[in-house]
Amino acid sequence: MKIEGFYQISASPERVFQALTDPAVLQKCIPGCQELEKTGENRYSAKLSAGVGSIKSVFTATIAMEDLVPPTHYKLVVEGKGQPGFLKGSGDLDLQQKNNGTELRYTGEVNIGGMLASVGQRMIQATANMMAGKFFKALEEETKAP
Amino acid sequence: MIPTQFEYVAAKSLDEAITLLAKHKDNAKLLAGGHSLIPAMKLRLAQPQVLIDISRIKDLSYIKEDGGQIRIGAMTTHYQVESSALLKKICPLLPETATNLGDIQVRNRGTIGGSLAHSDPAADWPAAIIALNAEMVAAGPKGGRSISSDKFFVDLLTTALLPGEILQEIRITLPKGSLGQSYMKVRHPASGFAMVGVAVSLVLDAAGKCRTAGVGITGVGPKAYRAGGVESALSDAVMDAKTMMAAASHASDGVEANSDLAASAEYRKHLAEIYTRRALAAAAGRAK
């Protein structure tokens, strides 16, 4: 499944890029992130309690950041596993200065397997959009702080 | 297909259910008809520790008309709505929506309140509730409050109900005039859910002009929505084929449509337009 979108944040690309690569900020912004631990250079392991409404599950995930070109681009690679299934995804994030802020574009591919894929298929896209929205909203709050 | 272990409590009254919910907080889920929650639990996609069964609360199951207002208890089953002689006469959109919902087993056990509180993006009720401008009455530890249908559906599986609140009643104020209603749906072949569902409630004046139009659409986006563009295109218009066709072209304005194995986003938007046109034509025909 492809996901893509963009979000406008009222902070400079430098500030946004720094926030996007700061584990403390990521932990606050990723919806349901309970733990985020550095395991290597630009590599993290995370525990997420993700879901919507009554549908919720705990996932363990590894997050890697690649092809870093501050402050305009990086590639995010996520692999997660939980009781209802697994997900693998990678996406490119591009930051561009626009109207005294930053326009953040993301495009990526997410693959989902297990129970999640067989029964949750019709809601996965909407869930992904909802979680991306929450993430960027939280990121905007974080980058507002001096 | 076996859920994790959970505790089960059957509440005898609304007050008892509110108290139980306040006690168990996030660990608890309310159980109504169980046609969304139980399958999710069997797949272990939902793992509540406590189930508070509110489906046995007799006081939450009724259909009444009182001074031009319809009041439906949240634990009224789909079948009770489908078979209500009163509703068939004064608000046929509700029985028509119920008839199109799930299968007979689902309609016998599932409840209107359970469906609304779950807010499945492809559930049938939200479309009708929006078209009818219904009010949702919620009961909580601090008393009751009313939530308009436009504010009730917040996002995918998310409503304006606060933790600790229970949906108690659905209220519909019937518009006066020549009423024409219709619900048109494309069923998902396996689940019976709406790939697209369009509910229309029109009031026409003596000259056949549209006085008010309510159009609710489900199945297309992450939540059911009011098709405001369609409604405003009909305001004060004579309901001829050309007008309805033009109005229906706004069916999915500004909506980011779902895409899945059954239908792409583009196809869903196409279906929304076609079914809006058909639902408008059916509703206008019934108003005369």
Short mmCIF file of C-alpha atoms in Angstrom, two decimals:
data_model
loop_
_atom_site.label_atom_id
_atom_site.label_comp_id
_atom_site.label_asym_id
_atom_site.label_seq_id
_atom_site.Cartn_x
_atom_site.Cartn_y
_atom_site.Cartn_z
CA MET A 1 0.00 0.00 0.00
CA LYS A 2 1.28 3.44 -0.90
CA ILE A 3 1.02 6.33 1.49
CA GLU A 4 1.75 9.91 0.67
CA GLY A 5 0.90 13.36 1.83
CA PHE A 6 2.22 16.67 2.91
CA TYR A 7 2.07 18.87 5.94
CA GLN A 8 2.90 22.50 6.55
CA ILE A 9 4.82 23.32 9.72
CA SER A 10 5.57 26.85 10.86
CA ALA A 11 9.23 26.33 11.74
CA SER A 12 12.42 26.39 9.67
CA PRO A 13 13.52 23.24 7.84
CA GLU A 14 16.62 23.13 10.08
CA ARG A 15 14.46 23.09 13.21
CA VAL A 16 12.06 20.49 11.78
CA PHE A 17 14.89 18.27 10.58
CA GLN A 18 16.56 18.42 13.97
CA ALA A 19 13.26 17.49 15.67
CA LEU A 20 12.67 14.61 13.25
CA THR A 21 16.02 13.08 14.13
CA ASP A 22 15.78 13.66 17.89
CA PRO A 23 14.67 10.47 19.66
CA ALA A 24 13.16 12.43 22.57
CA VAL A 25 10.97 14.41 20.16
CA LEU A 26 10.05 11.33 18.13
CA GLN A 27 8.96 9.49 21.24
CA LYS A 28 6.57 12.33 22.07
CA CYS A 29 5.23 12.64 18.52
CA ILE A 30 4.76 9.03 17.39
CA PRO A 31 1.19 8.14 18.43
CA GLY A 32 1.22 5.52 21.18
CA CYS A 33 5.03 5.37 21.48
CA GLN A 34 5.85 3.99 24.93
CA GLU A 35 9.58 3.44 24.57
CA LEU A 36 12.20 4.54 22.10
CA GLU A 37 15.76 3.35 22.56
CA LYS A 38 18.84 4.09 20.55
CA THR A 39 20.47 0.88 19.34
CA GLY A 40 23.07 2.32 16.99
CA GLU A 41 23.85 5.24 14.73
CA ASN A 42 20.43 6.41 13.46
CA ARG A 43 18.88 3.16 14.62
CA TYR A 44 16.23 2.76 17.28
CA SER A 45 13.98 0.17 18.78
CA ALA A 46 10.51 1.17 19.90
CA LYS A 47 7.48 -0.12 21.70
CA LEU A 48 4.20 1.23 20.34
CA SER A 49 0.67 0.86 21.50
CA ALA A 50 -1.08 1.57 18.24
CA GLY A 51 -4.67 1.43 17.09
CA VAL A 52 -7.95 3.27 16.84
CA GLY A 53 -11.12 3.07 18.89
CA SER A 54 -11.40 -0.27 20.63
CA ILE A 55 -8.89 -1.86 18.26
CA LYS A 56 -5.48 -1.58 19.90
CA SER A 57 -2.36 -3.65 20.08
CA VAL A 58 1.24 -3.42 21.23
CA PHE A 59 3.96 -3.52 18.58
CA THR A 60 7.71 -3.73 18.86
CA ALA A 61 9.47 -1.96 16.06
CA THR A 62 12.88 -1.11 14.73
CA ILE A 63 13.31 2.30 13.16
CA ALA A 64 16.23 3.24 10.95
CA MET A 65 17.06 6.53 9.30
CA GLU A 66 19.03 6.40 6.08
CA ASP A 67 20.31 8.70 3.33
CA LEU A 68 20.38 11.69 5.65
CA VAL A 69 20.80 15.00 3.83
CA PRO A 70 20.19 17.70 6.47
CA PRO A 71 17.95 19.63 6.39
CA THR A 72 16.07 18.48 3.32
CA HIS A 73 15.78 14.72 3.15
CA TYR A 74 15.96 11.36 4.84
CA LYS A 75 14.59 7.91 4.40
CA LEU A 76 12.75 6.18 7.21
CA VAL A 77 12.64 2.41 7.41
CA VAL A 78 10.29 0.82 9.93
CA GLU A 79 9.69 -2.81 10.76
CA GLY A 80 7.09 -3.66 13.36
CA LYS A 81 5.72 -6.83 14.82
CA GLY A 82 2.81 -7.39 17.15
CA GLN A 83 0.20 -9.95 18.12
CA PRO A 84 -2.18 -9.16 15.21
CA GLY A 85 0.44 -9.06 12.47
CA PHE A 86 3.45 -7.27 11.13
CA LEU A 87 4.23 -4.22 9.09
CA LYS A 88 7.18 -3.20 7.01
CA GLY A 89 7.48 0.21 5.56
CA SER A 90 9.87 2.69 4.15
CA GLY A 91 9.30 6.27 3.17
CA ASP A 92 11.08 9.34 1.95
CA LEU A 93 10.68 12.60 3.82
CA ASP A 94 11.43 15.80 1.98
CA LEU A 95 11.56 19.19 3.65
CA GLN A 96 11.30 22.43 1.77
CA GLN A 97 11.23 26.03 2.93
CA LYS A 98 7.85 27.56 2.16
CA ASN A 99 6.01 30.66 3.45
CA ASN A 100 8.37 31.16 6.41
CA GLY A 101 7.84 27.56 7.40
CA THR A 102 8.50 24.09 6.15
CA GLU A 103 6.56 21.99 3.75
CA LEU A 104 7.07 18.36 4.58
CA ARG A 105 6.26 15.79 1.93
CA TYR A 106 6.22 12.07 2.54
CA THR A 107 5.84 9.19 0.14
CA GLY A 108 6.27 5.59 1.03
CA GLU A 109 5.22 2.03 0.76
CA VAL A 110 3.79 0.03 3.65
CA ASN A 111 3.31 -3.73 3.61
CA ILE A 112 1.13 -5.38 6.18
CA GLY A 113 0.79 -9.05 6.94
CA GLY A 114 -0.93 -11.46 9.29
CA MET A 115 -4.33 -10.93 10.86
CA LEU A 116 -4.06 -7.16 10.44
CA ALA A 117 -3.93 -7.50 6.68
CA SER A 118 -6.71 -10.03 6.35
CA VAL A 119 -9.32 -8.35 8.53
CA GLY A 120 -8.19 -4.76 8.84
CA GLN A 121 -7.53 -4.15 5.19
CA ARG A 122 -10.41 -1.77 4.59
CA MET A 123 -9.31 0.50 7.43
CA ILE A 124 -5.54 0.47 7.07
CA GLN A 125 -5.28 3.43 4.74
CA ALA A 126 -7.53 5.59 6.89
CA THR A 127 -5.64 4.53 10.03
CA ALA A 128 -2.31 5.40 8.41
CA ASN A 129 -3.62 8.84 7.43
CA MET A 130 -5.02 9.44 10.90
CA MET A 131 -1.75 8.48 12.58
CA ALA A 132 0.34 10.56 10.18
CA GLY A 133 -1.94 13.51 10.95
CA LYS A 134 -1.46 13.05 14.70
CA PHE A 135 2.30 12.71 14.28
CA PHE A 136 2.69 15.92 12.30
CA LYS A 137 0.39 17.86 14.59
CA ALA A 138 2.49 16.82 17.58
CA LEU A 139 5.65 17.64 15.65
CA GLU A 140 4.31 21.11 14.94
CA GLU A 141 3.71 21.63 18.67
CA GLU A 142 7.22 20.43 19.47
CA THR A 143 8.91 22.69 16.94
CA LYS A 144 7.00 25.73 18.22
CA ALA A 145 8.95 25.61 21.48
CA PRO A 146 12.17 27.64 21.37
CA MET B 1 -10.64 -17.22 17.43
CA ILE B 2 -10.58 -17.30 21.23
CA PRO B 3 -10.52 -13.98 23.05
CA THR B 4 -8.15 -13.22 25.90
CA GLN B 5 -9.63 -13.67 29.34
CA PHE B 6 -12.00 -10.95 30.50
CA GLU B 7 -14.44 -10.19 33.24
CA TYR B 8 -18.14 -9.82 32.38
CA VAL B 9 -20.62 -7.61 34.19
CA ALA B 10 -24.22 -7.10 33.12
CA ALA B 11 -25.46 -3.65 34.13
CA LYS B 12 -29.10 -3.48 35.17
CA SER B 13 -29.48 0.25 34.77
CA LEU B 14 -27.85 3.16 33.01
CA ASP B 15 -26.65 4.55 36.37
CA GLU B 16 -25.03 1.25 37.24
CA ALA B 17 -23.29 1.14 33.85
CA ILE B 18 -21.95 4.68 34.34
CA THR B 19 -20.63 3.74 37.80
CA LEU B 20 -19.00 0.57 36.46
CA LEU B 21 -17.41 2.49 33.63
CA ALA B 22 -16.06 5.09 36.07
CA LYS B 23 -14.61 2.29 38.18
CA HIS B 24 -12.86 0.32 35.42
CA LYS B 25 -12.04 3.26 33.13
CA ASP B 26 -9.89 2.36 30.10
CA ASN B 27 -9.75 -1.32 31.03
CA ALA B 28 -13.45 -1.67 30.30
CA LYS B 29 -15.49 -1.67 27.12
CA LEU B 30 -19.23 -1.37 26.86
CA LEU B 31 -20.90 -4.32 25.19
CA ALA B 32 -24.07 -3.58 23.22
CA GLY B 33 -25.09 -6.02 20.47
CA GLY B 34 -21.51 -7.21 20.23
CA HIS B 35 -21.37 -7.42 16.46
CA SER B 36 -18.25 -5.30 16.13
CA LEU B 37 -16.59 -5.72 19.51
CA ILE B 38 -16.85 -9.52 19.87
CA PRO B 39 -15.32 -10.33 16.45
CA ALA B 40 -12.49 -7.88 17.23
CA MET B 41 -11.98 -9.62 20.59
CA LYS B 42 -11.97 -13.07 19.01
CA LEU B 43 -9.22 -11.90 16.68
CA ARG B 44 -7.53 -10.34 19.72
CA LEU B 45 -7.54 -7.00 17.99
CA ALA B 46 -9.37 -5.73 21.07
CA GLN B 47 -8.46 -7.02 24.51
CA PRO B 48 -10.58 -5.28 27.12
CA GLN B 49 -10.20 -6.63 30.64
CA VAL B 50 -13.79 -5.96 31.60
CA LEU B 51 -16.94 -6.07 29.49
CA ILE B 52 -19.88 -4.05 30.77
CA ASP B 53 -22.97 -5.42 29.08
CA ILE B 54 -25.57 -2.68 28.59
CA SER B 55 -27.73 -4.59 26.11
CA ARG B 56 -29.98 -5.89 28.90
CA ILE B 57 -30.93 -2.46 30.16
CA LYS B 58 -34.63 -2.41 29.27
CA ASP B 59 -34.88 1.36 29.74
CA LEU B 60 -32.53 1.90 26.80
CA SER B 61 -34.68 0.08 24.27
CA TYR B 62 -37.62 2.09 22.89
CA ILE B 63 -38.97 4.04 19.95
CA LYS B 64 -41.22 6.98 20.83
CA GLU B 65 -42.70 10.04 19.23
CA ASP B 66 -43.28 13.04 21.38
CA GLY B 67 -44.38 16.45 20.06
CA GLY B 68 -42.80 16.10 16.61
CA GLN B 69 -39.66 14.55 18.01
CA ILE B 70 -38.59 10.92 17.57
CA ARG B 71 -36.65 9.38 20.44
CA ILE B 72 -34.85 6.08 20.03
CA GLY B 73 -33.11 4.33 22.91
CA ALA B 74 -29.50 3.42 22.17
CA MET B 75 -30.05 -0.30 22.81
CA THR B 76 -32.90 -0.56 20.31
CA THR B 77 -31.97 -3.28 17.85
CA HIS B 78 -31.72 -2.71 14.11
CA TYR B 79 -34.68 -5.05 13.68
CA GLN B 80 -36.85 -3.05 16.07
CA VAL B 81 -36.18 0.02 13.94
CA GLU B 82 -36.73 -1.94 10.72
CA SER B 83 -40.11 -3.24 11.87
CA SER B 84 -41.42 -0.12 13.62
CA ALA B 85 -44.83 0.83 12.21
CA LEU B 86 -44.45 4.28 13.72
CA LEU B 87 -41.14 4.97 11.99
CA LYS B 88 -42.35 3.57 8.67
CA LYS B 89 -45.07 6.19 8.80
CA ILE B 90 -43.24 9.28 10.07
CA CYS B 91 -39.56 8.69 9.23
CA PRO B 92 -39.20 5.84 6.71
CA LEU B 93 -35.50 6.55 6.19
CA LEU B 94 -34.72 4.79 9.48
CA PRO B 95 -36.47 1.47 8.71
CA GLU B 96 -35.10 1.60 5.16
CA THR B 97 -31.55 2.01 6.47
CA ALA B 98 -32.06 -0.85 8.94
CA THR B 99 -33.35 -3.16 6.17
CA ASN B 100 -30.11 -2.58 4.26
CA LEU B 101 -27.91 -3.31 7.24
CA GLY B 102 -25.96 -6.55 7.68
CA ASP B 103 -27.96 -9.77 7.72
CA ILE B 104 -30.91 -10.91 9.83
CA GLN B 105 -28.66 -12.17 12.65
CA VAL B 106 -26.87 -8.82 12.87
CA ARG B 107 -30.17 -6.94 12.78
CA ASN B 108 -31.65 -9.06 15.54
CA ARG B 109 -28.82 -8.45 17.99
CA GLY B 110 -26.99 -5.34 16.83
CA THR B 111 -28.13 -2.00 18.20
CA ILE B 112 -28.37 1.47 16.71
CA GLY B 113 -26.43 2.97 19.63
CA GLY B 114 -23.70 0.35 19.50
CA SER B 115 -23.18 0.96 15.81
CA LEU B 116 -23.10 4.75 16.22
CA ALA B 117 -20.68 4.66 19.16
CA HIS B 118 -18.36 2.30 17.27
CA SER B 119 -18.40 4.66 14.26
CA ASP B 120 -17.23 2.17 11.68
CA PRO B 121 -16.34 4.13 8.53
CA ALA B 122 -18.67 1.91 6.48
CA ALA B 123 -21.58 1.57 8.93
CA ASP B 124 -25.03 2.47 7.58
CA TRP B 125 -26.55 4.41 10.49
CA PRO B 126 -24.21 7.40 10.48
CA ALA B 127 -25.37 8.41 6.97
CA ALA B 128 -29.05 8.43 8.04
CA ILE B 129 -28.29 10.15 11.34
CA ILE B 130 -26.46 12.97 9.53
CA ALA B 131 -29.16 13.32 6.86
CA LEU B 132 -31.76 13.66 9.63
CA ASN B 133 -29.72 16.16 11.70
CA ALA B 134 -30.17 13.91 14.71
CA GLU B 135 -29.00 14.76 18.21
CA MET B 136 -27.08 12.18 20.23
CA VAL B 137 -27.84 12.24 23.95
CA ALA B 138 -24.92 11.04 26.07
CA ALA B 139 -25.11 10.19 29.77
CA GLY B 140 -22.08 10.44 32.02
CA PRO B 141 -21.04 10.84 35.65
CA LYS B 142 -21.66 14.60 35.37
CA GLY B 143 -25.11 14.23 33.81
CA GLY B 144 -26.36 14.28 30.26
CA ARG B 145 -25.49 16.31 27.20
CA SER B 146 -26.57 16.49 23.60
CA ILE B 147 -24.19 16.21 20.65
CA SER B 148 -25.22 17.13 17.10
CA SER B 149 -24.69 14.55 14.37
CA ASP B 150 -22.20 16.89 12.68
CA LYS B 151 -19.99 16.91 15.76
CA PHE B 152 -20.53 13.30 16.85
CA PHE B 153 -18.41 11.50 14.22
CA VAL B 154 -14.86 12.70 14.80
CA ASP B 155 -12.67 10.33 12.83
CA LEU B 156 -12.15 6.67 11.99
CA LEU B 157 -13.75 4.66 14.86
CA THR B 158 -13.73 7.83 16.94
CA THR B 159 -16.75 9.75 18.24
CA ALA B 160 -17.23 12.84 20.41
CA LEU B 161 -18.24 10.61 23.35
CA LEU B 162 -15.85 11.15 26.26
CA PRO B 163 -14.34 8.33 28.31
CA GLY B 164 -16.98 7.47 30.91
CA GLU B 165 -19.91 8.58 28.75
CA ILE B 166 -22.59 6.29 27.35
CA LEU B 167 -24.77 7.00 24.33
CA GLN B 168 -28.30 6.98 25.71
CA GLU B 169 -30.70 8.20 23.08
CA ILE B 170 -30.99 9.41 19.49
CA ARG B 171 -33.36 12.35 18.95
CA ILE B 172 -34.72 13.43 15.62
CA THR B 173 -36.85 16.50 15.11
CA LEU B 174 -39.13 15.85 12.17
CA PRO B 175 -39.25 18.65 9.65
CA LYS B 176 -42.74 19.81 8.67
CA GLY B 177 -43.79 19.62 5.04
CA SER B 178 -43.76 17.10 2.26
CA LEU B 179 -41.09 14.64 3.36
CA GLY B 180 -39.18 12.44 0.92
CA GLN B 181 -36.42 10.10 2.06
CA SER B 182 -34.18 7.41 0.65
CA TYR B 183 -31.14 5.29 1.49
CA MET B 184 -29.13 3.82 -1.39
CA LYS B 185 -26.19 1.57 -0.85
CA VAL B 186 -23.56 -0.50 -2.59
CA ARG B 187 -23.03 -3.51 -0.35
CA HIS B 188 -19.64 -5.04 0.10
CA PRO B 189 -20.23 -8.56 -1.27
CA ALA B 190 -18.70 -10.32 1.74
CA SER B 191 -19.29 -8.16 4.78
CA GLY B 192 -22.50 -6.38 3.80
CA PHE B 193 -20.96 -3.10 4.93
CA ALA B 194 -21.50 -0.04 2.75
CA MET B 195 -18.84 0.49 0.12
CA VAL B 196 -20.89 3.60 -0.47
CA GLY B 197 -24.13 4.50 1.33
CA VAL B 198 -26.14 7.66 0.71
CA ALA B 199 -29.01 8.79 2.94
CA VAL B 200 -31.26 11.62 1.79
CA SER B 201 -34.04 13.42 3.63
CA LEU B 202 -35.84 16.17 1.71
CA VAL B 203 -38.68 18.52 2.49
CA LEU B 204 -40.41 19.98 -0.55
CA ASP B 205 -42.88 22.86 -0.62
CA ALA B 206 -46.21 22.84 -2.44
CA ALA B 207 -44.55 23.98 -5.69
CA GLY B 208 -42.11 21.04 -5.55
CA LYS B 209 -39.16 23.22 -4.55
CA CYS B 210 -36.67 21.88 -2.08
CA ARG B 211 -37.06 23.61 1.26
CA THR B 212 -34.49 21.59 3.21
CA ALA B 213 -32.15 18.83 2.16
CA GLY B 214 -30.13 16.52 4.38
CA VAL B 215 -27.55 14.29 2.70
CA GLY B 216 -25.29 11.94 4.68
CA ILE B 217 -22.70 9.68 3.03
CA THR B 218 -20.93 6.70 4.55
CA GLY B 219 -18.29 4.24 3.35
CA VAL B 220 -16.40 6.77 1.25
CA GLY B 221 -14.07 8.50 3.71
CA PRO B 222 -12.62 7.68 7.14
CA LYS B 223 -15.96 8.69 8.68
CA ALA B 224 -19.48 9.41 7.50
CA TYR B 225 -19.99 13.01 6.46
CA ARG B 226 -22.56 15.61 5.47
CA ALA B 227 -22.45 16.30 1.73
CA GLY B 228 -22.75 20.07 2.20
CA GLY B 229 -22.09 20.80 -1.47
CA VAL B 230 -25.04 18.65 -2.52
CA GLU B 231 -27.33 20.22 0.08
CA SER B 232 -26.53 23.81 -0.90
CA ALA B 233 -26.93 23.02 -4.61
CA LEU B 234 -30.50 21.90 -3.86
CA SER B 235 -31.53 24.85 -1.75
CA ASP B 236 -34.73 26.37 -3.16
CA ALA B 237 -34.32 24.35 -6.36
CA VAL B 238 -36.98 22.50 -8.30
CA MET B 239 -36.06 18.83 -8.08
CA ASP B 240 -35.63 18.06 -11.77
CA ALA B 241 -33.15 15.59 -13.23
CA LYS B 242 -30.68 18.27 -14.27
CA THR B 243 -30.58 19.89 -10.83
CA MET B 244 -30.14 16.55 -9.07
CA MET B 245 -27.38 15.52 -11.43
CA ALA B 246 -25.51 18.78 -10.88
CA ALA B 247 -26.00 18.55 -7.11
CA ALA B 248 -24.79 14.94 -6.98
CA SER B 249 -21.52 15.93 -8.62
CA HIS B 250 -20.56 17.47 -5.24
CA ALA B 251 -21.08 14.18 -3.37
CA SER B 252 -17.45 13.71 -2.38
CA ASP B 253 -16.13 17.28 -2.53
CA GLY B 254 -13.15 17.68 -0.24
CA VAL B 255 -13.23 14.07 0.95
CA GLU B 256 -10.17 11.88 0.90
CA ALA B 257 -11.74 8.62 -0.23
CA ASN B 258 -10.77 5.21 1.11
CA SER B 259 -9.03 2.77 -1.14
CA ASP B 260 -9.00 -0.98 -0.54
CA LEU B 261 -9.28 -4.29 -2.38
CA ALA B 262 -12.99 -3.82 -3.00
CA ALA B 263 -12.84 -0.33 -4.50
CA SER B 264 -10.25 2.28 -5.34
CA ALA B 265 -10.66 5.84 -4.09
CA GLU B 266 -11.57 7.00 -7.58
CA TYR B 267 -14.24 4.32 -7.98
CA ARG B 268 -15.71 5.12 -4.55
CA LYS B 269 -16.03 8.78 -5.51
CA HIS B 270 -17.72 7.75 -8.74
CA LEU B 271 -20.15 5.50 -6.85
CA ALA B 272 -20.86 8.29 -4.36
CA GLU B 273 -21.97 10.57 -7.18
CA ILE B 274 -24.14 7.97 -8.92
CA TYR B 275 -25.79 6.78 -5.71
CA THR B 276 -26.36 10.32 -4.51
CA ARG B 277 -28.17 11.06 -7.76
CA ARG B 278 -30.30 7.92 -7.41
CA ALA B 279 -31.07 8.57 -3.74
CA LEU B 280 -32.09 12.16 -4.52
CA ALA B 281 -34.38 11.01 -7.34
CA ALA B 282 -35.99 8.36 -5.13
CA ALA B 283 -36.47 10.77 -2.25
CA ALA B 284 -37.93 13.50 -4.47
CA GLY B 285 -40.30 10.96 -6.06
CA ARG B 286 -41.57 9.87 -2.66
CA ALA B 287 -42.20 13.44 -1.51
CA LYS B 288 -44.85 14.06 -4.13
#
